[in-house]
Amino acid sequence: MNKQKVNVLNVSFDNLRQEELLAQLNHRIQIQQKTFVVTANPEIVMYANQYPNYMDIIKKADYITPDGIGIVKAARMLKTPIIERVAGYDLMLELLKNADKLNQSIYLLGAKEEVILKTVKKIKTEFPNIKLKGYHNGYFELTDKTLLNQAVEAQADIIFVGLGFPKQEEWIQNYLQHVTKGLAMGVGGSFDAYTGTVKRAPAIFIKMNLEWFYRLLKQPTRFKRMLMIPKFLLAVQKEKRKR
Ligand code: UDP
């Protein structure tokens, strides 16, 4: 097996430091190579194992990054450790920083109207050199071609899609069939986090790998979704015995 890949329940993660990953992504943006990035957490891995169509989509990704400490723990349990967690949110911010330095262009899709407007405003102030090619909220008919065409015509170097999974990856797969260049990445609720609509955990929680706990306290509605984590760990245990 490629040393730079780690398999967790049939999902093949790139085992790279965030810095190395960013360098590779940036290179691909500069040479205009089409790139699909999936940041996968345990929920995504479980969902992909349940829905083959979604698994097929994420298998087409050029990079799958370990988003969440659950994936890092699972890899350790399977005795194929992952170097570090690469959170989708952090990756988005780093890509924005790069884009600002290199005058790259972006397109933003997802979140509620007020959140995407705030995101646009904040990006314009924080990263004045980024060319914003367009944006749209995430509440539209997935079959609507107008929005897809708009995004395709924008020819952005980077498109961030925050529709939550599996929608964002489904949309990206379709989008990538129509463009010749650009990096596309699903960012979940990152626009909400970026604008402070949903607060990210204080540094101490992140450092202690307790970000999930903080989010649970802040958004108790996530509880049902989190029940999936023990199921994920059980599945990993089973896989470990099999190996
Ligand atoms: N969202 C959207 N369109 C939809 C459903 C969700 O734009 O039809 C957005 C929602 O507003 C939020 C994000 O998708 O900004 C999903 O956030 P969530 O916290 O569920 O994703 P996670 O970060 O956990 O992947």
PDB file of N, CA and C in Angstrom, residues 109 138-145 147-148 161 163 166-168 170-172 174:
ATOM      1  N   LEU A 109     -20.194  28.907  -2.508  1.00  0.00           N
ATOM      2  CA  LEU A 109     -21.556  28.395  -2.590  1.00  0.00           C
ATOM      3  C   LEU A 109     -21.929  27.720  -1.280  1.00  0.00           C
ATOM      4  N   GLY A 138     -26.861  28.449  -0.091  1.00  0.00           N
ATOM      5  CA  GLY A 138     -26.937  27.010  -0.349  1.00  0.00           C
ATOM      6  C   GLY A 138     -28.348  26.460  -0.415  1.00  0.00           C
ATOM      7  N   TYR A 139     -29.314  27.347  -0.538  1.00  0.00           N
ATOM      8  CA  TYR A 139     -30.691  26.854  -0.553  1.00  0.00           C
ATOM      9  C   TYR A 139     -31.309  27.047  -1.934  1.00  0.00           C
ATOM     10  N   PHE A 140     -31.100  26.055  -2.773  1.00  0.00           N
ATOM     11  CA  PHE A 140     -31.587  26.101  -4.152  1.00  0.00           C
ATOM     12  C   PHE A 140     -31.883  24.668  -4.568  1.00  0.00           C
ATOM     13  N   GLU A 141     -32.584  24.511  -5.670  1.00  0.00           N
ATOM     14  CA  GLU A 141     -32.878  23.181  -6.195  1.00  0.00           C
ATOM     15  C   GLU A 141     -31.606  22.590  -6.799  1.00  0.00           C
ATOM     16  N   LEU A 142     -31.241  21.405  -6.346  1.00  0.00           N
ATOM     17  CA  LEU A 142     -29.996  20.808  -6.857  1.00  0.00           C
ATOM     18  C   LEU A 142     -30.059  20.563  -8.364  1.00  0.00           C
ATOM     19  N   THR A 143     -31.269  20.441  -8.870  1.00  0.00           N
ATOM     20  CA  THR A 143     -31.413  20.184 -10.307  1.00  0.00           C
ATOM     21  C   THR A 143     -31.346  21.483 -11.121  1.00  0.00           C
ATOM     22  N   ASP A 144     -31.338  22.619 -10.431  1.00  0.00           N
ATOM     23  CA  ASP A 144     -31.307  23.919 -11.105  1.00  0.00           C
ATOM     24  C   ASP A 144     -29.973  24.131 -11.835  1.00  0.00           C
ATOM     25  N   LYS A 145     -30.076  24.246 -13.144  1.00  0.00           N
ATOM     26  CA  LYS A 145     -28.871  24.366 -13.982  1.00  0.00           C
ATOM     27  C   LYS A 145     -28.293  25.791 -13.999  1.00  0.00           C
ATOM     28  N   LEU A 147     -27.635  27.964 -11.688  1.00  0.00           N
ATOM     29  CA  LEU A 147     -26.579  28.196 -10.717  1.00  0.00           C
ATOM     30  C   LEU A 147     -25.303  27.446 -11.100  1.00  0.00           C
ATOM     31  N   LEU A 148     -25.474  26.227 -11.545  1.00  0.00           N
ATOM     32  CA  LEU A 148     -24.330  25.433 -11.982  1.00  0.00           C
ATOM     33  C   LEU A 148     -23.605  26.165 -13.118  1.00  0.00           C
ATOM     34  N   VAL A 161     -17.630  24.788  -1.342  1.00  0.00           N
ATOM     35  CA  VAL A 161     -19.049  24.432  -1.366  1.00  0.00           C
ATOM     36  C   VAL A 161     -19.497  23.965   0.021  1.00  0.00           C
ATOM     37  N   LEU A 163     -22.529  22.929   1.624  1.00  0.00           N
ATOM     38  CA  LEU A 163     -23.932  22.481   1.630  1.00  0.00           C
ATOM     39  C   LEU A 163     -24.142  21.356   2.618  1.00  0.00           C
ATOM     40  N   PRO A 166     -24.322  14.721   2.078  1.00  0.00           N
ATOM     41  CA  PRO A 166     -23.600  14.359   0.864  1.00  0.00           C
ATOM     42  C   PRO A 166     -23.784  15.351  -0.284  1.00  0.00           C
ATOM     43  N   LYS A 167     -24.662  16.372  -0.030  1.00  0.00           N
ATOM     44  CA  LYS A 167     -25.033  17.301  -1.102  1.00  0.00           C
ATOM     45  C   LYS A 167     -23.827  17.967  -1.733  1.00  0.00           C
ATOM     46  N   GLN A 168     -22.901  18.437  -0.865  1.00  0.00           N
ATOM     47  CA  GLN A 168     -21.802  19.225  -1.415  1.00  0.00           C
ATOM     48  C   GLN A 168     -20.925  18.403  -2.357  1.00  0.00           C
ATOM     49  N   GLU A 170     -21.875  15.721  -4.015  1.00  0.00           N
ATOM     50  CA  GLU A 170     -22.673  15.405  -5.213  1.00  0.00           C
ATOM     51  C   GLU A 170     -22.634  16.581  -6.177  1.00  0.00           C
ATOM     52  N   TRP A 171     -22.808  17.764  -5.613  1.00  0.00           N
ATOM     53  CA  TRP A 171     -22.808  18.970  -6.462  1.00  0.00           C
ATOM     54  C   TRP A 171     -21.435  19.159  -7.115  1.00  0.00           C
ATOM     55  N   ILE A 172     -20.380  18.963  -6.327  1.00  0.00           N
ATOM     56  CA  ILE A 172     -19.012  19.155  -6.837  1.00  0.00           C
ATOM     57  C   ILE A 172     -18.710  18.176  -7.963  1.00  0.00           C
ATOM     58  N   ASN A 174     -20.663  16.895 -10.102  1.00  0.00           N
ATOM     59  CA  ASN A 174     -21.337  17.384 -11.294  1.00  0.00           C
ATOM     60  C   ASN A 174     -20.605  18.603 -11.862  1.00  0.00           C
TER      61      ASN A 174
END
